[in-house]
CSV table of C-alpha atoms in Angstrom, one decimal:
chain,number,residue,atom,x,y,z
Y,1,MET,CA,-5.5,9.5,-24.8
Y,2,LYS,CA,-5.6,5.7,-24.2
Y,3,VAL,CA,-3.8,4.3,-21.1
Y,4,LEU,CA,-2.9,0.8,-20.1
Y,5,GLN,CA,-2.4,0.1,-16.3
Y,6,PHE,CA,0.1,-2.8,-16.1
Y,7,SER,CA,-0.2,-4.2,-12.6
Y,8,LYS,CA,1.1,-7.5,-11.2
Y,9,PHE,CA,-2.4,-8.4,-9.8
Y,10,TYR,CA,-5.7,-6.6,-9.8
Y,11,PRO,CA,-8.7,-6.8,-7.4
Y,12,PRO,CA,-10.3,-9.0,-6.3
Y,13,VAL,CA,-6.7,-10.0,-5.7
Y,14,HIS,CA,-6.0,-7.5,-3.0
Y,15,GLY,CA,-2.9,-5.6,-1.9
Y,16,GLY,CA,-1.7,-2.1,-1.6
Y,17,ILE,CA,-0.4,-1.8,-5.1
Y,18,GLU,CA,-3.4,-3.5,-6.5
Y,19,GLN,CA,-5.7,-1.0,-4.8
Y,20,VAL,CA,-3.8,1.9,-6.1
Y,21,ALA,CA,-4.0,0.5,-9.7
Y,22,PHE,CA,-7.7,-0.1,-9.2
Y,23,ASP,CA,-8.4,3.4,-7.9
Y,24,ILE,CA,-6.5,5.0,-10.7
Y,25,SER,CA,-8.2,2.9,-13.3
Y,26,GLU,CA,-11.7,3.6,-11.9
Y,27,GLY,CA,-10.9,7.3,-11.6
Y,28,ILE,CA,-9.7,7.5,-15.2
Y,29,ALA,CA,-12.7,5.6,-16.5
Y,30,LYS,CA,-15.0,8.2,-14.9
Y,31,SER,CA,-13.0,11.2,-16.3
Y,32,ASN,CA,-13.5,12.9,-19.6
Y,33,GLY,CA,-11.0,12.5,-22.4
Y,34,GLN,CA,-9.2,9.4,-21.1
Y,35,GLN,CA,-9.6,5.7,-21.8
Y,36,VAL,CA,-8.1,3.0,-19.7
Y,37,ASP,CA,-7.5,-0.8,-19.7
Y,38,VAL,CA,-5.7,-3.1,-17.3
Y,39,LEU,CA,-3.2,-6.0,-17.9
Y,40,CYS,CA,-2.3,-8.3,-15.1
Y,41,VAL,CA,-1.8,-11.9,-14.0
Y,42,ASP,CA,-4.3,-13.8,-11.9
Y,43,PRO,CA,-4.3,-17.1,-10.1
Y,44,VAL,CA,-7.5,-18.2,-11.8
Y,45,GLY,CA,-7.4,-16.2,-15.0
Y,46,LYS,CA,-10.4,-14.4,-16.4
Y,47,ARG,CA,-13.2,-13.4,-14.0
Y,48,LYS,CA,-16.8,-13.1,-14.7
Y,49,ASP,CA,-17.3,-9.9,-12.7
Y,50,ASP,CA,-14.8,-8.1,-14.9
Y,51,GLU,CA,-17.7,-7.4,-17.3
Y,52,LYS,CA,-19.2,-4.9,-15.0
Y,53,HIS,CA,-16.3,-2.5,-15.5
Y,54,HIS,CA,-16.4,0.2,-18.2
Y,55,TYR,CA,-12.9,-0.9,-19.4
Y,56,SER,CA,-11.2,-4.1,-20.4
Y,57,ILE,CA,-9.2,-6.2,-17.8
Y,58,PHE,CA,-6.8,-8.6,-19.4
Y,59,ARG,CA,-6.1,-11.3,-16.8
Y,60,GLU,CA,-3.6,-13.9,-17.8
Y,61,LYS,CA,-3.2,-17.1,-15.7
Y,62,ILE,CA,-0.1,-17.9,-13.7
Y,63,PHE,CA,1.6,-21.1,-14.5
Y,64,ALA,CA,4.5,-21.0,-12.0
Y,65,GLN,CA,6.4,-18.7,-9.6
Y,66,LEU,CA,10.2,-17.9,-9.4
Y,67,PHE,CA,11.7,-16.0,-6.5
Y,68,SER,CA,8.1,-15.3,-5.4
Y,69,THR,CA,7.5,-13.7,-8.9
Y,70,PRO,CA,4.5,-15.0,-10.8
Y,71,LEU,CA,5.2,-16.2,-14.3
Y,72,SER,CA,2.8,-16.2,-17.2
Y,73,ILE,CA,3.7,-16.9,-20.9
Y,74,SER,CA,0.2,-15.9,-22.0
Y,75,LEU,CA,0.7,-12.4,-20.4
Y,76,ILE,CA,3.8,-11.9,-22.7
Y,77,PHE,CA,1.7,-12.9,-25.7
Y,78,LYS,CA,-1.2,-10.7,-24.7
Y,79,TRP,CA,1.2,-7.8,-24.2
Y,80,ARG,CA,2.7,-8.3,-27.6
Y,81,GLU,CA,-0.8,-8.2,-29.1
Y,82,ILE,CA,-2.0,-5.0,-27.4
Y,83,ARG,CA,1.1,-3.0,-26.7
Y,84,ASN,CA,0.8,-0.5,-29.5
Y,85,SER,CA,-2.9,0.3,-28.8
Y,86,TYR,CA,-2.0,2.7,-26.0
Y,87,ASP,CA,-0.5,6.2,-25.7
Y,88,VAL,CA,0.7,5.6,-22.1
Y,89,ILE,CA,1.8,2.4,-20.4
Y,90,HIS,CA,1.6,2.9,-16.7
Y,91,VAL,CA,3.6,0.1,-15.0
Y,92,HIS,CA,3.3,-0.5,-11.3
Y,93,LEU,CA,6.6,-1.8,-9.9
Y,94,PRO,CA,8.1,-4.0,-8.5
Y,95,ASN,CA,6.9,-6.3,-11.3
Y,96,PRO,CA,9.7,-8.2,-13.0
Y,97,LEU,CA,7.4,-10.0,-15.4
Y,98,ALA,CA,6.0,-6.7,-16.7
Y,99,VAL,CA,9.5,-5.3,-17.2
Y,100,LEU,CA,10.5,-8.5,-19.1
Y,101,ALA,CA,7.5,-8.1,-21.4
Y,102,LEU,CA,8.3,-4.5,-22.2
Y,103,PHE,CA,11.9,-5.4,-22.9
Y,104,LEU,CA,11.0,-8.2,-25.3
Y,105,PHE,CA,8.3,-6.2,-27.1
Y,106,PRO,CA,8.9,-2.4,-26.6
Y,107,PRO,CA,5.8,-0.3,-27.1
Y,108,LYS,CA,5.4,2.8,-29.2
Y,109,GLY,CA,3.7,4.7,-26.4
Y,110,LYS,CA,5.2,6.5,-23.4
Y,111,ILE,CA,6.2,4.5,-20.3
Y,112,VAL,CA,5.3,5.8,-16.9
Y,113,LEU,CA,6.7,3.9,-13.9
Y,114,HIS,CA,4.9,3.9,-10.6
Y,115,TRP,CA,7.7,3.1,-8.1
Y,116,HIS,CA,5.9,1.7,-5.1
Y,117,SER,CA,9.0,0.1,-3.7
Y,118,ASP,CA,12.6,-1.1,-4.4
Y,119,ILE,CA,13.1,-4.8,-4.6
Y,120,VAL,CA,14.4,-5.2,-1.0
Y,121,LYS,CA,14.1,-8.8,0.1
Y,122,GLN,CA,14.7,-10.8,-3.1
Y,123,LYS,CA,18.4,-10.2,-3.5
Y,124,LYS,CA,18.9,-13.2,-5.8
Y,125,LEU,CA,16.2,-11.9,-8.1
Y,126,LEU,CA,17.7,-8.4,-8.1
Y,127,MET,CA,21.1,-9.8,-9.1
Y,128,PHE,CA,19.6,-11.2,-12.3
Y,129,PHE,CA,17.0,-8.5,-12.8
Y,130,SER,CA,19.3,-5.4,-12.5
Y,131,PRO,CA,20.0,-5.0,-16.2
Y,132,LEU,CA,16.3,-5.1,-17.1
Y,133,GLN,CA,15.5,-2.7,-14.3
Y,134,LYS,CA,18.1,-0.2,-15.6
Y,135,TRP,CA,16.7,-0.5,-19.1
Y,136,ILE,CA,13.1,0.3,-18.0
Y,137,LEU,CA,14.3,3.2,-15.9
Y,138,GLU,CA,16.2,4.7,-18.8
Y,139,ARG,CA,13.3,4.0,-21.2
Y,140,SER,CA,10.6,5.6,-19.0
Y,141,SER,CA,9.3,9.1,-19.4
Y,142,HIS,CA,8.5,9.7,-15.7
Y,143,ILE,CA,8.9,7.8,-12.5
Y,144,ILE,CA,6.1,8.3,-9.9
Y,145,VAL,CA,7.1,8.0,-6.3
Y,146,THR,CA,4.6,8.0,-3.4
Y,147,SER,CA,6.7,10.3,-1.1
Y,148,PRO,CA,9.6,12.7,-1.7
Y,149,ILE,CA,11.6,10.8,0.9
Y,150,TYR,CA,11.5,7.6,-1.1
Y,151,GLY,CA,12.4,9.3,-4.3
Y,152,GLN,CA,15.4,11.0,-2.7
Y,153,SER,CA,16.7,8.1,-0.7
Y,154,SER,CA,16.3,5.1,-3.1
Y,155,ALA,CA,19.8,4.2,-4.3
Y,156,THR,CA,18.3,2.7,-7.5
Y,157,LEU,CA,16.6,6.0,-8.4
Y,158,GLN,CA,19.5,8.3,-7.8
Y,159,PRO,CA,20.6,8.6,-11.5
Y,160,TYR,CA,17.0,9.4,-12.5
Y,161,GLN,CA,16.1,12.3,-10.2
Y,162,ASN,CA,15.1,14.4,-13.2
Y,163,LYS,CA,12.3,12.0,-14.1
Y,164,ILE,CA,10.8,11.7,-10.6
Y,165,VAL,CA,7.3,13.0,-9.9
Y,166,CYS,CA,5.9,12.7,-6.4
Y,167,ILE,CA,2.2,11.7,-6.3
Y,168,PRO,CA,1.1,10.5,-2.9
Y,169,ILE,CA,-1.3,7.6,-2.6
Y,170,GLY,CA,-4.9,8.6,-2.0
Y,171,VAL,CA,-7.8,6.6,-0.6
Y,172,ASP,CA,-11.5,6.9,-0.4
Y,173,THR,CA,-12.9,5.6,2.9
Y,174,HIS,CA,-16.4,6.8,2.2
Y,175,ILE,CA,-16.9,3.6,0.2
Y,176,MET,CA,-16.2,1.5,3.4
Y,177,PRO,CA,-19.4,0.1,4.7
Y,178,LEU,CA,-20.4,1.6,8.1
Y,179,ASN,CA,-21.5,-0.9,10.7
Y,180,GLU,CA,-22.6,1.2,13.7
Y,181,ASP,CA,-23.7,-1.9,15.6
Y,182,LEU,CA,-20.2,-3.4,15.4
Y,183,GLU,CA,-18.7,0.0,16.3
Y,184,GLN,CA,-20.8,0.1,19.4
Y,185,LYS,CA,-20.0,-3.5,20.2
Y,186,ILE,CA,-16.3,-2.8,20.1
Y,187,ARG,CA,-16.7,0.3,22.3
Y,188,SER,CA,-18.8,-1.6,24.8
Y,189,GLN,CA,-16.5,-4.5,24.9
Y,190,TYR,CA,-13.6,-2.2,25.9
Y,191,HIS,CA,-15.7,0.6,27.4
Y,192,ASP,CA,-13.2,1.4,30.1
Y,193,LYS,CA,-10.1,1.1,27.9
Y,194,LYS,CA,-8.2,3.3,25.5
Y,195,ILE,CA,-8.1,1.3,22.2
Y,196,VAL,CA,-4.9,1.1,20.3
Y,197,PHE,CA,-5.5,-0.4,16.8
Y,198,SER,CA,-3.0,-1.8,14.3
Y,199,LEU,CA,-3.6,-3.5,11.0
Y,200,GLY,CA,-1.4,-5.3,8.5
Y,201,ARG,CA,-0.1,-8.6,7.3
Y,202,LEU,CA,1.8,-10.4,10.1
Y,203,VAL,CA,5.2,-10.5,8.4
Y,204,TYR,CA,8.7,-9.6,9.4
Y,205,TYR,CA,8.7,-5.9,8.5
Y,206,LYS,CA,5.5,-5.0,10.2
Y,207,GLY,CA,7.2,-5.1,13.6
Y,208,MET,CA,4.1,-6.3,15.5
Y,209,GLU,CA,6.3,-8.1,18.1
Y,210,TYR,CA,7.4,-4.6,19.2
Y,211,LEU,CA,3.8,-3.5,19.6
Y,212,ILE,CA,3.1,-6.5,21.8
Y,213,GLU,CA,6.2,-5.7,23.8
Y,214,ALA,CA,5.0,-2.1,24.1
Y,215,ALA,CA,1.8,-3.3,25.6
Y,216,LYS,CA,3.7,-4.4,28.7
Y,217,GLU,CA,4.7,-0.7,29.2
Y,218,LEU,CA,1.2,0.6,28.8
Y,219,PRO,CA,-1.2,1.3,31.7
Y,220,ASP,CA,-3.8,-1.3,32.5
Y,221,ASP,CA,-6.6,0.9,31.0
Y,222,TYR,CA,-5.1,0.4,27.5
Y,223,VAL,CA,-5.9,-2.5,25.1
Y,224,VAL,CA,-4.1,-3.3,21.8
Y,225,LEU,CA,-6.1,-4.7,18.9
Y,226,ILE,CA,-4.1,-6.2,16.1
Y,227,GLY,CA,-5.9,-7.0,12.8
Y,228,GLY,CA,-4.5,-9.2,10.1
Y,229,THR,CA,-3.0,-12.6,9.5
Y,230,GLY,CA,0.2,-14.0,8.0
Y,231,PRO,CA,3.1,-16.3,8.6
Y,232,LEU,CA,4.0,-14.9,12.0
Y,233,ILE,CA,0.6,-15.4,13.5
Y,234,ASP,CA,1.6,-18.4,15.6
Y,235,SER,CA,4.8,-16.9,17.0
Y,236,LEU,CA,2.9,-13.7,17.9
Y,237,LYS,CA,0.2,-15.7,19.7
Y,238,GLN,CA,2.9,-17.4,21.6
Y,239,LYS,CA,4.5,-14.1,22.5
Y,240,VAL,CA,1.2,-12.8,23.8
Y,241,SER,CA,0.7,-15.9,25.9
Y,242,GLU,CA,4.3,-16.0,27.3
Y,243,ASN,CA,4.0,-12.4,28.4
Y,244,LYS,CA,0.6,-13.0,30.0
Y,245,LEU,CA,-1.0,-10.3,27.8
Y,246,SER,CA,-4.1,-12.1,26.6
Y,247,GLU,CA,-6.3,-9.5,28.3
Y,248,LYS,CA,-4.3,-6.6,26.9
Y,249,VAL,CA,-3.3,-7.7,23.4
Y,250,ILE,CA,-6.0,-9.1,21.1
Y,251,LEU,CA,-5.0,-10.7,17.8
Y,252,LEU,CA,-8.2,-10.3,15.8
Y,253,GLY,CA,-7.1,-12.3,12.7
Y,254,SER,CA,-8.3,-11.2,9.3
Y,255,ILE,CA,-10.9,-8.4,9.4
Y,256,ASN,CA,-13.6,-8.3,6.7
Y,257,TYR,CA,-13.5,-5.1,4.6
Y,258,SER,CA,-17.1,-4.5,5.7
Y,259,ASP,CA,-15.9,-4.3,9.3
Y,260,LEU,CA,-12.8,-2.1,8.9
Y,261,ALA,CA,-14.5,1.3,9.3
Y,262,SER,CA,-15.9,0.1,12.7
Y,263,TYR,CA,-12.5,-0.6,14.1
Y,264,TYR,CA,-11.0,2.7,12.8
Y,265,LYS,CA,-13.9,4.6,14.3
Y,266,ALA,CA,-13.9,2.8,17.6
Y,267,CYS,CA,-10.1,3.1,18.3
Y,268,ASP,CA,-8.4,6.0,20.1
Y,269,VAL,CA,-5.1,5.8,18.3
Y,270,PHE,CA,-3.7,3.9,15.3
Y,271,CYS,CA,-0.2,2.4,15.5
Y,272,LEU,CA,2.0,1.3,12.6
Y,273,PRO,CA,5.1,-0.3,14.3
Y,274,SER,CA,6.9,-1.3,11.1
Y,275,ILE,CA,10.7,-1.8,11.2
Y,276,HIS,CA,11.9,-2.1,7.6
Y,277,GLU,CA,11.9,-0.1,4.4
Y,278,SER,CA,9.7,-2.8,2.9
Y,279,GLU,CA,7.0,-0.6,4.5
Y,280,ALA,CA,7.5,2.1,1.9
Y,281,PHE,CA,4.4,4.2,2.7
Y,282,GLY,CA,1.8,2.7,5.0
Y,283,VAL,CA,-1.6,3.2,3.4
Y,284,VAL,CA,-3.4,2.1,6.6
Y,285,GLN,CA,-2.2,5.4,8.1
Y,286,LEU,CA,-4.2,7.2,5.5
Y,287,GLU,CA,-7.3,5.2,6.3
Y,288,ALA,CA,-6.9,6.0,10.0
Y,289,MET,CA,-6.3,9.7,9.3
Y,290,SER,CA,-9.5,9.9,7.2
Y,291,PHE,CA,-11.4,8.9,10.4
Y,292,SER,CA,-9.6,11.6,12.4
Y,293,LYS,CA,-7.4,9.2,14.3
Y,294,PRO,CA,-4.0,10.2,15.6
Y,295,LEU,CA,-1.0,8.1,14.6
Y,296,VAL,CA,2.0,6.5,16.2
Y,297,SER,CA,4.5,5.2,13.6
Y,298,THR,CA,8.2,4.7,13.1
Y,299,ASN,CA,11.1,6.6,11.5
Y,300,ILE,CA,12.2,4.0,9.0
Y,301,PRO,CA,15.2,5.0,6.9
Y,302,ARG,CA,14.5,5.4,3.2
Y,303,SER,CA,10.7,5.0,3.8
Y,304,GLY,CA,7.8,7.5,3.5
Y,305,VAL,CA,6.0,6.3,6.6
Y,306,ALA,CA,7.3,9.2,8.7
Y,307,TRP,CA,6.5,11.6,5.9
Y,308,VAL,CA,2.9,10.6,6.0
Y,309,ASN,CA,2.7,10.8,9.7
Y,310,GLN,CA,4.1,14.3,10.4
Y,311,HIS,CA,5.7,14.3,13.9
Y,312,ASN,CA,3.9,16.5,16.4
Y,313,GLU,CA,1.2,17.3,13.8
Y,314,THR,CA,-0.7,14.2,12.9
Y,315,GLY,CA,0.8,12.1,15.7
Y,316,ILE,CA,4.1,10.9,17.1
Y,317,VAL,CA,7.0,9.3,15.2
Y,318,VAL,CA,9.5,7.1,17.1
Y,319,GLU,CA,12.5,5.1,16.3
Y,320,PRO,CA,11.9,1.5,15.0
Y,321,ASN,CA,12.7,-1.6,16.9
Y,322,ASP,CA,12.0,0.1,20.2
Y,323,ALA,CA,9.0,-1.1,22.3
Y,324,LYS,CA,9.4,1.4,25.0
Y,325,ALA,CA,9.5,4.3,22.5
Y,326,LEU,CA,6.3,2.9,21.0
Y,327,ALA,CA,4.6,2.8,24.4
Y,328,ASN,CA,5.7,6.3,25.3
Y,329,GLY,CA,4.5,7.5,21.9
Y,330,ILE,CA,1.1,6.0,22.3
Y,331,ILE,CA,0.7,7.6,25.7
Y,332,SER,CA,1.9,11.0,24.5
Y,333,VAL,CA,-0.5,11.0,21.6
Y,334,LEU,CA,-3.5,10.3,23.7
Y,335,ASN,CA,-2.5,13.1,26.1
Y,336,LYS,CA,-3.0,15.5,23.2
Y,337,SER,CA,-5.5,13.4,21.2
Y,338,ASP,CA,-7.7,16.3,20.1
Y,339,VAL,CA,-4.8,18.3,18.6
Y,340,TYR,CA,-3.4,15.3,16.7
Y,341,SER,CA,-6.9,14.1,15.6
Y,342,LYS,CA,-7.5,17.5,13.9
Y,343,GLY,CA,-4.1,17.5,12.4
Y,344,ALA,CA,-4.5,14.0,11.0
Y,345,LYS,CA,-7.8,14.8,9.3
Y,346,ALA,CA,-6.5,18.1,7.9
Y,347,ARG,CA,-3.4,16.5,6.4
Y,348,PHE,CA,-5.5,13.7,4.9
Y,349,ASP,CA,-8.0,16.1,3.3
Y,350,THR,CA,-5.3,18.2,1.7
Y,351,MET,CA,-2.8,15.5,0.7
Y,352,PHE,CA,-4.2,12.0,0.5
Y,353,THR,CA,-7.7,11.8,-1.1
Y,354,LYS,CA,-8.2,9.4,-4.0
Y,355,GLU,CA,-9.6,12.3,-6.1
Y,356,LEU,CA,-6.4,14.3,-5.7
Y,357,MET,CA,-4.3,11.3,-6.6
Y,358,VAL,CA,-6.3,10.5,-9.7
Y,359,GLN,CA,-6.3,14.1,-10.9
Y,360,ASN,CA,-2.5,14.4,-10.5
Y,361,ILE,CA,-2.1,11.2,-12.5
Y,362,ILE,CA,-4.3,12.6,-15.3
Y,363,ASN,CA,-2.4,15.8,-15.3
Y,364,LEU,CA,0.8,13.8,-15.7
Y,365,TYR,CA,-0.6,11.9,-18.6
Y,366,SER,CA,-1.7,15.2,-20.3
Y,367,SER,CA,1.9,16.6,-20.0
Y,368,LEU,CA,3.1,13.7,-22.1
Y,369,LYS,CA,1.2,14.8,-25.3
């Protein structure tokens, strides 16, 4: 069976969806009886390093963007050329350009949709895109969702419940480089503090302002480390300064991948303070769980975040947009840290490994024969 992963971007362009597409492609390439290729857009087009992979990556250059959606005429042409060479077309959504390509030139093979998220923010795009979205949903054989909550609560997916298959995202943190010197440096720097770690793009739906507010409610022997950058970096820095929290809240900026494991291992609790369903899953929670770290996250309607972090098992779930609830959750988790740490690692090992995700995907493909 030959499979095409149709992703918006692909590493080294990084993001949550891109990482899932990469992990699936790598996993399939190493399995027996399956072949895989990748089709995507790319800011620079073809990349020399693609030759090291045991499969083809068709990268088509972007010429413009519309409603934050990359456009590429060459991708349409490449799709038309290769579309009937595959038994399964695995489309990672949201990706309006991919849906347009499939609509213009339908394939002979089965279409599997990986529904990472509804189109939430781009209301104007959705207004024009809805007919195509309906077409691809009806044309698809199966729709993969990453949590049962999202599959059940998405208004768009309600008419297609018979097609839904839940396959949670899985990660492999064993490949993260271990930097014991940096880990010890972090622990030494905050040796008398309980370390709260958070990580993500500094955008509206991450709710980092509430975590900063929560720091005011935390005892003095707590420190909050926030990794990541984004459009809200300046306003968050200002918030830290205005609240005189420069010793208690540290904005780390972008953290190199080679350093991530050190922060996960050094922290006492991981906090995901997101406030909007644009946070559909929260992969960073999985990374923290793999290092046996307890979680504090939020109960976002129509999101799988609180399904990943099981309340009173892997950590504490609080209501979004509530700084005091976040602070109380952090303190409560650390009062039972050993229990939640064991629960987090056990749930990760049984639900969220990369190997399990890939095997479930391969099983789904096999059922399409």
